[in-house]
Amino acid sequence: LQLLGLVLAARGNLVEAADLTERAIEIGGDNPAILNNLGEIRRQQNELAAAETALRRAIELAPKFVEAHYNLGLVKKSQELLD
């Protein structure tokens, strides 16, 4: 499900990508890589609060996960632009 979600996101089908990625989390439990993917999909959907939640959970589980830190920075930057 996770890989299919990534393919759909790359093709711009963000709603279905988010749905599949959330299902992957429900089935497999909290996985930092999947949470990071969900955070990035939510950021692309401009659902910044949901993106931040997923990314903070990924970082909580894997504090040295650089990509999740980077993506959280992108979310925070987007939030600043909206303020």
mmCIF file of C-alpha atoms in Angstrom:
data_model
loop_
_atom_site.group_PDB
_atom_site.id
_atom_site.type_symbol
_atom_site.label_atom_id
_atom_site.label_comp_id
_atom_site.label_asym_id
_atom_site.label_seq_id
_atom_site.Cartn_x
_atom_site.Cartn_y
_atom_site.Cartn_z
ATOM 1 C CA LEU A 1 0.000 0.000 0.000
ATOM 2 C CA GLN A 2 2.815 2.357 0.858
ATOM 3 C CA LEU A 3 4.479 1.975 -2.526
ATOM 4 C CA LEU A 4 1.188 2.353 -4.372
ATOM 5 C CA GLY A 5 0.588 5.513 -2.358
ATOM 6 C CA LEU A 6 3.961 6.875 -3.461
ATOM 7 C CA VAL A 7 3.197 6.106 -7.107
ATOM 8 C CA LEU A 8 -0.178 7.820 -6.876
ATOM 9 C CA ALA A 9 1.369 10.847 -5.179
ATOM 10 C CA ALA A 10 3.983 11.093 -7.919
ATOM 11 C CA ARG A 11 1.162 11.072 -10.473
ATOM 12 C CA GLY A 12 -0.635 13.846 -8.604
ATOM 13 C CA ASN A 13 -3.454 11.720 -7.191
ATOM 14 C CA LEU A 14 -2.920 13.011 -3.665
ATOM 15 C CA VAL A 15 -6.311 12.128 -2.182
ATOM 16 C CA GLU A 16 -6.021 8.454 -3.024
ATOM 17 C CA ALA A 17 -2.324 8.460 -2.107
ATOM 18 C CA ALA A 18 -3.147 9.825 1.353
ATOM 19 C CA ASP A 19 -5.923 7.267 1.823
ATOM 20 C CA LEU A 20 -3.650 4.347 0.943
ATOM 21 C CA THR A 21 -0.812 5.662 3.073
ATOM 22 C CA GLU A 22 -3.125 6.040 6.072
ATOM 23 C CA ARG A 23 -4.353 2.474 5.513
ATOM 24 C CA ALA A 24 -0.742 1.285 5.463
ATOM 25 C CA ILE A 25 -0.241 2.931 8.869
ATOM 26 C CA GLU A 26 -3.442 1.349 10.218
ATOM 27 C CA ILE A 27 -2.330 -2.099 9.070
ATOM 28 C CA GLY A 28 1.368 -1.919 9.840
ATOM 29 C CA GLY A 29 1.451 0.440 12.798
ATOM 30 C CA ASP A 30 3.520 3.558 13.148
ATOM 31 C CA ASN A 31 6.439 3.402 10.738
ATOM 32 C CA PRO A 32 8.631 6.512 10.456
ATOM 33 C CA ALA A 33 9.079 6.178 6.687
ATOM 34 C CA ILE A 34 5.358 5.806 6.056
ATOM 35 C CA LEU A 35 4.539 8.675 8.427
ATOM 36 C CA ASN A 36 7.089 10.802 6.570
ATOM 37 C CA ASN A 37 5.411 9.949 3.272
ATOM 38 C CA LEU A 38 2.019 10.846 4.709
ATOM 39 C CA GLY A 39 3.399 14.129 5.993
ATOM 40 C CA GLU A 40 4.765 15.008 2.581
ATOM 41 C CA ILE A 41 1.506 14.089 0.855
ATOM 42 C CA ARG A 42 -0.454 16.200 3.340
ATOM 43 C CA ARG A 43 1.952 19.102 2.779
ATOM 44 C CA GLN A 44 1.356 18.863 -0.956
ATOM 45 C CA GLN A 45 -2.383 18.957 -0.242
ATOM 46 C CA ASN A 46 -1.774 22.082 1.869
ATOM 47 C CA GLU A 47 -3.115 20.230 4.921
ATOM 48 C CA LEU A 48 -0.313 21.615 7.024
ATOM 49 C CA ALA A 49 -1.581 20.661 10.484
ATOM 50 C CA ALA A 50 -2.011 17.020 9.422
ATOM 51 C CA ALA A 51 1.406 17.088 7.766
ATOM 52 C CA GLU A 52 3.029 18.450 10.912
ATOM 53 C CA THR A 53 1.356 15.792 13.070
ATOM 54 C CA ALA A 54 2.567 12.932 10.874
ATOM 55 C CA LEU A 55 6.086 14.309 10.607
ATOM 56 C CA ARG A 56 6.416 14.982 14.327
ATOM 57 C CA ARG A 57 5.342 11.387 15.001
ATOM 58 C CA ALA A 58 7.945 10.111 12.512
ATOM 59 C CA ILE A 59 10.624 12.161 14.278
ATOM 60 C CA GLU A 60 9.446 10.959 17.680
ATOM 61 C CA LEU A 61 9.908 7.364 16.511
ATOM 62 C CA ALA A 62 13.188 8.021 14.672
ATOM 63 C CA PRO A 63 14.875 11.199 15.980
ATOM 64 C CA LYS A 64 17.737 10.957 13.480
ATOM 65 C CA PHE A 65 15.445 10.632 10.438
ATOM 66 C CA VAL A 66 16.827 13.547 8.449
ATOM 67 C CA GLU A 67 14.218 13.508 5.692
ATOM 68 C CA ALA A 68 11.387 13.868 8.229
ATOM 69 C CA HIS A 69 13.173 16.852 9.805
ATOM 70 C CA TYR A 70 13.599 18.408 6.372
ATOM 71 C CA ASN A 71 9.950 17.868 5.462
ATOM 72 C CA LEU A 72 8.858 19.320 8.799
ATOM 73 C CA GLY A 73 10.949 22.389 7.950
ATOM 74 C CA LEU A 74 9.076 22.710 4.657
ATOM 75 C CA VAL A 75 5.775 22.526 6.510
ATOM 76 C CA LYS A 76 6.842 25.171 9.018
ATOM 77 C CA LYS A 77 8.000 27.428 6.176
ATOM 78 C CA SER A 78 4.636 27.019 4.433
ATOM 79 C CA GLN A 79 2.838 27.868 7.670
ATOM 80 C CA GLU A 80 4.919 31.050 8.013
ATOM 81 C CA LEU A 81 3.971 32.099 4.500
ATOM 82 C CA LEU A 82 0.288 31.743 5.373
ATOM 83 C CA ASP A 83 0.541 33.756 8.582
#
